[in-house]
XYZ file of C-alpha atoms in Angstrom:
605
model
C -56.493 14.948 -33.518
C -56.913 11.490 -33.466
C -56.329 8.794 -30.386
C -53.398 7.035 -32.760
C -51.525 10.061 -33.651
C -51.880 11.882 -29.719
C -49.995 8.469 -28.632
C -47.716 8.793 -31.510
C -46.302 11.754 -29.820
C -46.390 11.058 -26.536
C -44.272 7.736 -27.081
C -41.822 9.993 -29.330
C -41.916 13.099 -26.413
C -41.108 10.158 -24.284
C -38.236 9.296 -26.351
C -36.588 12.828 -26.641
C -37.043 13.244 -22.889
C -34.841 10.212 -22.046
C -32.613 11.447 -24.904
C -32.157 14.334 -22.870
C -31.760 12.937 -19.926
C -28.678 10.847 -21.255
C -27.699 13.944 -22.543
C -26.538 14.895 -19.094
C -25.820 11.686 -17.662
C -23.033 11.218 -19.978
C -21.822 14.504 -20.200
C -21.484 14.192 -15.891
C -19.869 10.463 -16.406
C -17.268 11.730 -19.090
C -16.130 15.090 -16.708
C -15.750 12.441 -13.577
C -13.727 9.982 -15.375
C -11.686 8.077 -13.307
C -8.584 5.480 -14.147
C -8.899 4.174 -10.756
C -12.851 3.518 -11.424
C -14.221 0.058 -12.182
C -13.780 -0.522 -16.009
C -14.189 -3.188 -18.489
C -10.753 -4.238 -17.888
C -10.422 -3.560 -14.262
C -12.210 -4.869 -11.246
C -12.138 -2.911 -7.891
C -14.081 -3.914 -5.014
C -14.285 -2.258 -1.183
C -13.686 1.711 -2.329
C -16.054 4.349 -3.288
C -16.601 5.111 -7.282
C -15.065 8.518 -7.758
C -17.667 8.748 -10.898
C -20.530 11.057 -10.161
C -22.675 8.356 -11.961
C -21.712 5.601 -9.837
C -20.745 2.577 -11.322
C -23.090 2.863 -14.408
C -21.547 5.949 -14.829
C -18.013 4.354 -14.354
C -18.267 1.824 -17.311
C -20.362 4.144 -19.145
C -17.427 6.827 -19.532
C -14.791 3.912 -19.492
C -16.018 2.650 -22.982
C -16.852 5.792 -24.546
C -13.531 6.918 -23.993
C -11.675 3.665 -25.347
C -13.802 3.793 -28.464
C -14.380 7.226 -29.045
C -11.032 9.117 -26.822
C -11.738 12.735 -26.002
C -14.403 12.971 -29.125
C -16.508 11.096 -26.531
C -17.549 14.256 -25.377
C -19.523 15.131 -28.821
C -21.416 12.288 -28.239
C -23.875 13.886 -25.159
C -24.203 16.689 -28.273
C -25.369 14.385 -30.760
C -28.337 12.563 -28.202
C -28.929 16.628 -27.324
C -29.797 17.296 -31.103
C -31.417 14.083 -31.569
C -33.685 14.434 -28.343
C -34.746 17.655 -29.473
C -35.783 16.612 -33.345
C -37.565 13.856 -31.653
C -39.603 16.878 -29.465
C -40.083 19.199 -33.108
C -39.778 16.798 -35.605
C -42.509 14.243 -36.500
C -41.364 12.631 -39.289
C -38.711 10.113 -38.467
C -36.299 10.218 -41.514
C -35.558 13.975 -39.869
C -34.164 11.419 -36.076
C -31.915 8.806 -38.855
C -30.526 11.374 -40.396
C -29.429 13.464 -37.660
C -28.274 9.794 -35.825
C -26.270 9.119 -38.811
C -24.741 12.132 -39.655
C -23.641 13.039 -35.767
C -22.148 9.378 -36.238
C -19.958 10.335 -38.907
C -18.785 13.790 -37.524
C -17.805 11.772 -34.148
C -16.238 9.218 -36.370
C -14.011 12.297 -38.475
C -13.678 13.820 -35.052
C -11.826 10.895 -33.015
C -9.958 10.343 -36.420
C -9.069 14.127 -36.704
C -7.562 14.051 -32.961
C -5.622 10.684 -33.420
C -3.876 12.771 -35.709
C -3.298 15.799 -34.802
C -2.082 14.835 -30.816
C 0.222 12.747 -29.459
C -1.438 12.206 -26.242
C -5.474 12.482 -25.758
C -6.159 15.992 -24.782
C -8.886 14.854 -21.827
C -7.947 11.722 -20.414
C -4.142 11.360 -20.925
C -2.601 8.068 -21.598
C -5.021 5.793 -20.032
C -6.736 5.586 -23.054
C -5.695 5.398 -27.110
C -5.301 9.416 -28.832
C -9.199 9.770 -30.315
C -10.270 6.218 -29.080
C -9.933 2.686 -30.628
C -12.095 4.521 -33.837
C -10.080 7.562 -34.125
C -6.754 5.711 -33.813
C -7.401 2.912 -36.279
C -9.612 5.396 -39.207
C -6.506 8.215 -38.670
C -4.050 5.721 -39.217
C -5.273 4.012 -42.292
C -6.163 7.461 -43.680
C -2.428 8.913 -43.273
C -1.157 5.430 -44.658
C -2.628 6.213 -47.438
C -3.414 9.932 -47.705
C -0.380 11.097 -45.849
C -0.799 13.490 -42.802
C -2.372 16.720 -44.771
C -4.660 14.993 -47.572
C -6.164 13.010 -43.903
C -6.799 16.076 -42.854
C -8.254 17.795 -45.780
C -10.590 14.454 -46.059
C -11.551 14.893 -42.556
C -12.265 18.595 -42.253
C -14.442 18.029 -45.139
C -16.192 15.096 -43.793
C -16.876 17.031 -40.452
C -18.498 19.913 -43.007
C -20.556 17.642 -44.357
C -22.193 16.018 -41.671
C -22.569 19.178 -39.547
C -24.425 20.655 -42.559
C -26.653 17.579 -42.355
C -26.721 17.317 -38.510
C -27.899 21.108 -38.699
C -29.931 21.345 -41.656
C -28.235 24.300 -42.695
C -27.713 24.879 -46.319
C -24.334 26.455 -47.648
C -25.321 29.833 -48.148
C -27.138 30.301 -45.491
C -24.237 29.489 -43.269
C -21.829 31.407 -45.395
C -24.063 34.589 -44.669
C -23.966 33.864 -41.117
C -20.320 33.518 -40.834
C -20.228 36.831 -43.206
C -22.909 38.872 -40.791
C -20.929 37.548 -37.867
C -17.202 38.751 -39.159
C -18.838 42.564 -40.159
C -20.316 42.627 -36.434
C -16.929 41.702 -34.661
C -14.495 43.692 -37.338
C -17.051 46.599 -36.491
C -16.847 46.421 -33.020
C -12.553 46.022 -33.137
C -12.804 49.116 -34.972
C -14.702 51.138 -32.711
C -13.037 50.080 -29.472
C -9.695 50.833 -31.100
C -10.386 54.232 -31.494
C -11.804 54.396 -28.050
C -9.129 52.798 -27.106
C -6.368 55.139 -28.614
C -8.062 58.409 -26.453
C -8.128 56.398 -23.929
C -4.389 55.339 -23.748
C -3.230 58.863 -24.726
C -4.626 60.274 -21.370
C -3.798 57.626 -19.233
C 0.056 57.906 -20.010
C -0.430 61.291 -19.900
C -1.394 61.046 -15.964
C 0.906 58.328 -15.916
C 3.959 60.077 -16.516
C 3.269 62.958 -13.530
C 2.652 59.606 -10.958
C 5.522 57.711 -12.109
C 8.201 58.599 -9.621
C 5.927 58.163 -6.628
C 5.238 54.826 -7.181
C 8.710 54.139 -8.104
C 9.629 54.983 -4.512
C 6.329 53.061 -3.221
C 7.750 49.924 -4.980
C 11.163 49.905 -3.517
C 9.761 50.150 -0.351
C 7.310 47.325 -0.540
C 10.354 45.331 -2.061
C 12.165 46.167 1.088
C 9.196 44.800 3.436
C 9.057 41.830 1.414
C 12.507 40.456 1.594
C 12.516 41.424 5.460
C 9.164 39.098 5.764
C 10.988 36.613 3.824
C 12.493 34.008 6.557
C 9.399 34.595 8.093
C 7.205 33.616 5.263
C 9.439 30.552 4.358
C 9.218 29.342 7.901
C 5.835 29.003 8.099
C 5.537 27.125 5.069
C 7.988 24.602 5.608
C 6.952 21.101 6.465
C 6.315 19.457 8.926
C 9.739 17.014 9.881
C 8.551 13.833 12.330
C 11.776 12.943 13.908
C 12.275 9.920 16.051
C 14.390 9.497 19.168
C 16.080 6.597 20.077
C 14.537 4.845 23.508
C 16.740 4.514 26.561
C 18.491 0.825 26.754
C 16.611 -1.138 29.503
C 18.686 -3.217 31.928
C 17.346 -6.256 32.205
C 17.829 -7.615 35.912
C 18.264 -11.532 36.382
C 16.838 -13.500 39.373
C 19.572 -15.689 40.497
C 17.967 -18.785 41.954
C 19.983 -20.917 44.345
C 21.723 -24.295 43.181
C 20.050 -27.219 43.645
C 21.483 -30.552 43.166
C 21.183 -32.222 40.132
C 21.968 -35.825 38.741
C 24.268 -35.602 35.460
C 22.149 -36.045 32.303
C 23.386 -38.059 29.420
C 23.657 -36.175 26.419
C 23.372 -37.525 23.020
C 24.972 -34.217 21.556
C 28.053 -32.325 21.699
C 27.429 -29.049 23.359
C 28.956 -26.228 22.359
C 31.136 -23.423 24.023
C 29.509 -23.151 27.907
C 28.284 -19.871 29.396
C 27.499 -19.138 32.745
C 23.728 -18.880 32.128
C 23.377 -22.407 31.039
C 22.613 -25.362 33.157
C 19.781 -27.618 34.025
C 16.576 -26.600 32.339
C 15.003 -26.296 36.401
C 17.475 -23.369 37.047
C 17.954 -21.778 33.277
C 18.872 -17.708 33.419
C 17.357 -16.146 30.400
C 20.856 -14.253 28.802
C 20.542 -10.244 29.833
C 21.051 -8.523 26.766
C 24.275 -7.143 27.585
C 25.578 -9.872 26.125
C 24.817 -7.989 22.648
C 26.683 -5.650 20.999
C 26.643 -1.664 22.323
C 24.713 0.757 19.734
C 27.214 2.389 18.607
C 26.436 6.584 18.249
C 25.504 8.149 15.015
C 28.267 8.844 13.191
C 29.015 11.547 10.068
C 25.005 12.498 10.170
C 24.524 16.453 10.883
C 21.244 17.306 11.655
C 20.814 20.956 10.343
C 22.069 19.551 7.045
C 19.803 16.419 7.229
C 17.096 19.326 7.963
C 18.350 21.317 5.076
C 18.444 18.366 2.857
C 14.708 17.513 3.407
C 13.346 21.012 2.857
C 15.576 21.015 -0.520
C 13.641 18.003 -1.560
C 10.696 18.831 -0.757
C 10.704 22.001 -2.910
C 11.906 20.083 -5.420
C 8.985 17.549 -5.623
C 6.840 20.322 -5.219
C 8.470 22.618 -8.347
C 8.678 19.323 -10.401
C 4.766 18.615 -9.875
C 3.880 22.315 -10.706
C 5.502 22.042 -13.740
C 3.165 18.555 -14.700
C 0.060 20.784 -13.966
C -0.024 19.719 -10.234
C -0.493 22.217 -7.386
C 0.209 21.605 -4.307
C 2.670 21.386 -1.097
C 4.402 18.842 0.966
C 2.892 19.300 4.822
C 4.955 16.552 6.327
C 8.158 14.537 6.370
C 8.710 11.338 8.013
C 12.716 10.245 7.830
C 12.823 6.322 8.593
C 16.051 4.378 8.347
C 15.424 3.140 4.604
C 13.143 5.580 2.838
C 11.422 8.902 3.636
C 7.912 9.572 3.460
C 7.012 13.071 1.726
C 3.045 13.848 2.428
C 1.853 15.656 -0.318
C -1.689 17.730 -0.409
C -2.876 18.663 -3.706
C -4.871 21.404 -3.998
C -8.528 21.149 -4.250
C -9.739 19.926 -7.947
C -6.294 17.869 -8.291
C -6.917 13.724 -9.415
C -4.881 11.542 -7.349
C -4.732 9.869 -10.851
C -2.792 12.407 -12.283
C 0.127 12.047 -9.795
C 0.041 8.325 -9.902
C 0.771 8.510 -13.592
C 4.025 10.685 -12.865
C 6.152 7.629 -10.980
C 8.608 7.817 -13.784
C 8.753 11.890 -13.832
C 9.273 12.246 -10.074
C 12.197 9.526 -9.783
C 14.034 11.427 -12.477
C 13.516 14.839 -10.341
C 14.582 13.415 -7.335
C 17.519 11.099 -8.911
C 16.250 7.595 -7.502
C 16.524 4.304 -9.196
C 12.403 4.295 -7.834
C 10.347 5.449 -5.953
C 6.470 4.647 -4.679
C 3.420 6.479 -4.538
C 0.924 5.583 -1.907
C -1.931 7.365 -3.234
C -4.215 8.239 -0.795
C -2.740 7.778 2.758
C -5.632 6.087 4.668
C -6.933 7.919 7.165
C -5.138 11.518 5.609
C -6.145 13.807 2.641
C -2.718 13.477 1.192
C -0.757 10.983 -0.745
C 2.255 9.525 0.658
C 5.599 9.753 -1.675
C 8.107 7.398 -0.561
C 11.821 7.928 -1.467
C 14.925 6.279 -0.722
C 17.511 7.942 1.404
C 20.907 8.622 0.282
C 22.174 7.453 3.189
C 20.873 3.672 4.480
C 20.567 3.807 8.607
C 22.093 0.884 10.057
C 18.850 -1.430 12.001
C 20.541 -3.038 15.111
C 18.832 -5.981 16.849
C 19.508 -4.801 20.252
C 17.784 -1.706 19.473
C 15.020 -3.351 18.684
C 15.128 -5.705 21.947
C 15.375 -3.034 23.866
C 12.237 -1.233 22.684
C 9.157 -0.538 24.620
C 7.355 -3.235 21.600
C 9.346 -5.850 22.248
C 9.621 -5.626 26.313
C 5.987 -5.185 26.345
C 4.750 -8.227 24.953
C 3.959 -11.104 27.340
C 4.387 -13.784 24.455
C 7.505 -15.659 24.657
C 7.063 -15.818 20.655
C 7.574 -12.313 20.260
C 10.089 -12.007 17.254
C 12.112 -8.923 16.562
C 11.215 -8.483 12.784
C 13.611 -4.726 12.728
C 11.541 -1.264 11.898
C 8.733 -0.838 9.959
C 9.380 2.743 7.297
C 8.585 5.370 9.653
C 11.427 4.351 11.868
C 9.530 2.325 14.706
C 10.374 -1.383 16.228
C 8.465 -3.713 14.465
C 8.200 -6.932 16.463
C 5.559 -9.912 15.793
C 3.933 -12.774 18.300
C 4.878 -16.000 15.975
C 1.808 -17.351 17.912
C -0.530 -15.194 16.067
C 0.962 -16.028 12.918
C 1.244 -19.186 12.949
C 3.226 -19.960 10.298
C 5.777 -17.998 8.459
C 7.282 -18.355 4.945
C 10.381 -16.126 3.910
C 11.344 -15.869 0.717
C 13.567 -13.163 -1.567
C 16.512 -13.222 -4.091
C 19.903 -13.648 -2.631
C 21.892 -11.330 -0.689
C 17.981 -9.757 0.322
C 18.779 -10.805 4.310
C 17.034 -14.073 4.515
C 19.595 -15.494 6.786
C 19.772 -11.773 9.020
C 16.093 -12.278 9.330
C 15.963 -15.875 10.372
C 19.250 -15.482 12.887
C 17.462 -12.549 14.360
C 14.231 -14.062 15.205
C 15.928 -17.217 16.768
C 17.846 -15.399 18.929
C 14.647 -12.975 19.745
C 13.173 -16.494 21.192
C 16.644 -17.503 22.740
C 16.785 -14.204 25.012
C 13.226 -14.837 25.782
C 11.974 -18.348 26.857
C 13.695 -20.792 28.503
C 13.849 -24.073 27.480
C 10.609 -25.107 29.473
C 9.048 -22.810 27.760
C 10.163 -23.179 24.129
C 11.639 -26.231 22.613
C 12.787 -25.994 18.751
C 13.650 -28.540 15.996
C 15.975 -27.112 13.363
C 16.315 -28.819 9.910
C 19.129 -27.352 7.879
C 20.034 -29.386 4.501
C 23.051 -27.353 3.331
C 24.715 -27.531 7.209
C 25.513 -24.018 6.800
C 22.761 -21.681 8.431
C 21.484 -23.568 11.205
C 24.130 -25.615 12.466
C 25.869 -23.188 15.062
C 23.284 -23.599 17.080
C 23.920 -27.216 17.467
C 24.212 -27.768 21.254
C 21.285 -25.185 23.175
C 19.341 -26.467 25.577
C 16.374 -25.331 23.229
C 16.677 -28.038 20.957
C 14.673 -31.233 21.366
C 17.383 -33.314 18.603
C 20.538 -31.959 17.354
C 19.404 -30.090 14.251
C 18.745 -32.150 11.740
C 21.127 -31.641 8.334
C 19.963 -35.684 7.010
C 17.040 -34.746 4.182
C 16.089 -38.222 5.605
C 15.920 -37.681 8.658
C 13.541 -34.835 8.266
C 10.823 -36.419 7.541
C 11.002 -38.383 10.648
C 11.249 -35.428 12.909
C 8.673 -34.287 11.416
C 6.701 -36.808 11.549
C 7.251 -36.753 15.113
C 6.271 -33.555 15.446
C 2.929 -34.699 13.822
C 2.762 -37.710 16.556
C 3.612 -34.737 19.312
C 0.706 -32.164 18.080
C -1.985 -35.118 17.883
C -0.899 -36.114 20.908
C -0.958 -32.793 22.556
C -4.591 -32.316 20.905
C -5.967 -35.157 22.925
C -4.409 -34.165 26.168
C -6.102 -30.826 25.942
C -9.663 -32.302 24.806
C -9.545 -34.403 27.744
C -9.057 -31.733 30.151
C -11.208 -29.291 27.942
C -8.761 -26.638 27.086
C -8.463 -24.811 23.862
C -4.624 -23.939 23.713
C -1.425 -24.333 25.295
C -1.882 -21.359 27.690
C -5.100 -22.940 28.864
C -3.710 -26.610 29.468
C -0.780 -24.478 30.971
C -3.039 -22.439 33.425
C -4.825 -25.701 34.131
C -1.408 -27.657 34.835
C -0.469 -24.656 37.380
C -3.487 -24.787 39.329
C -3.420 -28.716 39.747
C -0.113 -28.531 41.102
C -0.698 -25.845 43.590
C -3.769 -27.932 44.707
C -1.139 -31.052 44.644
C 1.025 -29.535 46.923
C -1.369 -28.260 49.236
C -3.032 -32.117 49.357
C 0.824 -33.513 49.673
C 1.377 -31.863 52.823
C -1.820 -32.244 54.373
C -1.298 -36.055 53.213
C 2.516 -35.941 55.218
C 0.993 -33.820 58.573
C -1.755 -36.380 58.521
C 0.857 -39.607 58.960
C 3.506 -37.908 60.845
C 3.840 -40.360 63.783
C 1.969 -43.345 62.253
C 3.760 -46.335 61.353
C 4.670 -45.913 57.602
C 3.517 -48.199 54.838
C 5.828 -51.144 52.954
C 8.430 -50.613 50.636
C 5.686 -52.772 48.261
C 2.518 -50.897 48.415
C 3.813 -47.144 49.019
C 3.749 -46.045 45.709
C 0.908 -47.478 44.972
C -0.962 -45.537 48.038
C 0.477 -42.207 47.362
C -0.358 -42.968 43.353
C -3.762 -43.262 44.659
C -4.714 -40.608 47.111
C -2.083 -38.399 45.465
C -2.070 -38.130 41.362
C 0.716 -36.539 39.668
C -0.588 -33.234 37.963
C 0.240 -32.800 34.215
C 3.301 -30.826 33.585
C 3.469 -27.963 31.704
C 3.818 -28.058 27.832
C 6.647 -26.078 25.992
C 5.654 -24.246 22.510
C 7.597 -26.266 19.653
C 9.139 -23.989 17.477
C 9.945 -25.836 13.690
C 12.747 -24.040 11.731
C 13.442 -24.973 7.992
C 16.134 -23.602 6.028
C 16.518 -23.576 2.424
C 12.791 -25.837 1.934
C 12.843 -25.490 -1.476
C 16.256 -28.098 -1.643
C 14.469 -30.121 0.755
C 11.283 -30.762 -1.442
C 13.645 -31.722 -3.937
C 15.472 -34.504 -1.856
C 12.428 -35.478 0.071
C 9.234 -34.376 -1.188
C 7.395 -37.280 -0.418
C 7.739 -37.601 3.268
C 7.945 -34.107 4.013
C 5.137 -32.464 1.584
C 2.667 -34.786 3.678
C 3.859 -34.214 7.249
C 4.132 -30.029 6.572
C 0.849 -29.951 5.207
C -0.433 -32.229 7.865
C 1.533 -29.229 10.584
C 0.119 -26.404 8.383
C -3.461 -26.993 8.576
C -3.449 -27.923 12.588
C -0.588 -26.672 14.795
């Protein structure tokens, strides 16, 4: 054998090796498809490929499936018999052919399942019935063939081509099929007969035995419905109930009256309650000024109970019948929705329950409902319902929660409860800018009265001042007159912009105050301006023991002295709390002056 020729057929052993190899590659990439995969059409970053060929594997099945559809699977077969003519074979007309003729039995394939199924058999609706080939080549062919001369075309094509794929001639095959007929109508035969001695005898031993295990059934019936309640018990799920925390009774430090000079006021304020005065002796308001909580009323618990277990059969009856086993291990009731955690048994695509949105809301008689699919940090997927029955969120439960009286900012707002029933409260600090938006009638207004008043029964006014801007007069305007407010809230789109502006001056300002005293915050230059005046007052009355007696300086130079050995310390600076309703009519009014100074607010306070 010649050099030329032994590299002839190493190159095409080569060849039918990696043929092979694909062979298997695709056939593993097509079994793990994956909707939720990266595709051609869909991006996904930060989670693991469910594709046992990673993501090569991911776009790999992804395309053969939108071309091709569930006849994508024919296509491993095809490299299989190509990578073994390329091993036997050394002429290469013998490799064309069979690459052209497995081409055309895919393409009559696709086109033969476009037609016959509604839905593709493998992968469902996430891609076309036999692939963008099968669905296009089907329909023209029924246009113009109608539904059975398409199919008598197609059958005939797929003869064809696996005649020429296999290089099997007619009558060869038709003497297979023959031989193979003979052996099985052969082998019926014989078993039937076997089969008839065999049944005589057995219902001949039956009949003697029948009345003992008639009495052996009932009483294994009997056991079984007395296990019953047993059974059912331990198979019910899980129900996470909440409890409501005890109200905490805020106690207020009275602090004696000092005397004060009368302040001017340049606003109106409104109706007087005993806890405001002077910003030096300001009572935060104890939250017994807030409504009671009232008790639940009309909600039973065993039926609540009842009504829980009765849905979660139902979601699990209604998934068995899509093809999805499973059962629901745990319930969590909040005051909106309820969250059913389903496990699906092992082999079960989160995929498939994802697609079945539509199904389950139907089942369960919901306008919607959402599939979390999977819970992080659980095995099971999280099906979120609304309840029948809305529970009633009231702020002064929320107050009064261990969240809320735990935090040390006096930003903390009282957002309401997140959908497993808990107080959901959030440092506006941290944030630090918030945006609400939502159609009307959503609770907007709820939300925004409800974290003002979260600040109001919180910080005093030397703690946090606020500047409201309300356009329409409507929202903000009762709380015209608090001691909170720096201005009288603003309801002149004109005026806006100067406060703020202002506010602009005031944050600039404040950032050079803190750079000169090398603090990073308003806590820090707050800790700093604590500490100066302790060490102030220990200096003033070390100053006042050390003249006691002495002759005491002129009207004309005394403040100047005590400016010099004794500086004022920096007082403490309040957070400055900017409220906006209804921005989008105040763009409209006063974009230009306003669009510069919120942006200006947005990137540095």
């Amino acid at each position: 054998m010649s050099e030329e020729k032994t590299v002839h057929i190493l190159i095409r052993d080569f060849f039918g090796v990696v043929a092979f190899a694909f062979t298997v590659f695709g056939f593993m990439a097509l079994i793990t498809f994956s909707s939720g995969d990266p595709s051609f059409n869909k991006s996904v970053t930060g989670m693991n490929v469910v594709n046992s060929g990673g993501m090569v594997g991911a776009y790999l099945a992804d395309g053969l499936a939108r071309v091709f559809g569930s006849g994508s699977f024919f296509f491993p077969v095809i490299t299989a018999i190509l990578g073994w003519a390329l091993i036997r074979s050394k002429q290469v007309q013998n490799w064309t052919l069979i690459l052209g003729s497995g081409t055309l039995f895919l393409i009559g394939l696709c086109s033969l399942l476009a037609i016959k199924f509604t839905a593709d058999p493998f992968f469902g609706k996430a891609v076309p019935v036999g692939g963008l080939v099968g669905d296009g080549l089907g329909g023209f062919l029924v246009t113009w063939l109608n539904p059975s001369g398409a199919v008598l075309t197609l059958i005939t094509l797929l003869f064809i081509s696996f005649m020429v794929m296999t290089r099997l001639e007619v009558n060869v095959l038709v003497e297979t099929v023959g031989k193979i007929v003979s052996m099985i109508g052969a082998g019926l035969w014989l078993g039937a007969n076997g089969l008839k001695t065999l049944t005589i005898k057995t219902l001949e031993g039956m009949g003697k035995t029948f009345q003992g295990m008639k009495s052996t059934f009932e009483k294994i019936q009997k056991a079984r419905a007395e296990s019953a309640e047993a059974k059912i018990n331990d198979s019910d799920p899980v129900i996470v109930t909440r409890s409501r925390p005890e109200p905490v009774v805020i106690q207020t430090k009275e602090k004696p009256e000092k005397k004060k000079k009368e302040e001017k006021q340049d606003f109106v304020v409104q109706d007087h309650f005993p806890f405001m005065g002077s910003s030096s002796n300001y009572q935060v308001p104890p939250l017994s000024l807030l409504n009671d909580i009232p008790p639940d009323i009309g909600t039973d618990t065993n039926k609540a109970h009842k009504d829980i277990l009765a849905s979660s059969a139902i979601l699990e009856k209604k998934l068995a019948d899509f093809g999805v086993q499973g059962r629901v291990v745990q319930v969590l009731p909040g005051p909106v929705i309820t969250i059913f955690e389903y496990e699906p048994a092992p082999g079960i695509k989160v995929s498939r329950i994802s697609s079945l949105t539509d199904d389950l809301a139907l089942a369960m008689r919901c306008l919607s409902l959402r599939i979390l699919a999977p819970v992080p940090g659980k095995s099971v997927v999280g099906i979120e319902i609304p309840n029948l029955r809305r529970e009633t969120i009231y702020f002064r439960d929320v107050m009064e929660s261990d969240e809320f009286q735990g935090s040390d900012s006096k930003l903390t707002l009282a957002i309401g409860k997140d959908i497993t029933g808990e107080p959901a409260v959030q440092d506006l600090a941290k944030t630090p800018h918030l945006l609400m938006a939502g159609s009307t009638g959503s609770g907007k207004s709820v939300g925004l009265n409800s974290m003002i008043c979260s600040i109001l029964l919180n910080a005093t006014p030397d703690e946090v001042k606020m500047i409201m801007i309300d356009p329409k007069m409507l929202e903000l305007s009762v709380y015209d007159g608090i001691p909170h407010l720096i201005a009288p809230v603003v309801t002149n789109p004109k005026k806006a912009a100067a406060a703020l502006q202002w506010a602009v001056t005031e944050m600039e300002s404040r950032y050079k105050m803190m750079a000169e005293r090398g603090v990073r915050n308003i806590n820090g230059f707050n800790d700093l301006a604590e500490k100066l005046q302790k060490e102030y007052e220990i200096e003033f009355k070390k100053h006042e023991k050390a003249n006691k007696g002495l002759k005491p300086v002129s009207e004309d130079n005394e403040d100047e002295e005590e400016e010099v050995l004794l500086p004022e310390p920096p007082a403490k600076l309040p957070y400055i709390v900017v409220l906006i309703d209804e921005l989008a009519d105040l763009m409209m009014v006063a974009s230009k002056g306003v669009e510069d100074s919120l942006t200006r607010l947005a990137q540095m306070a």
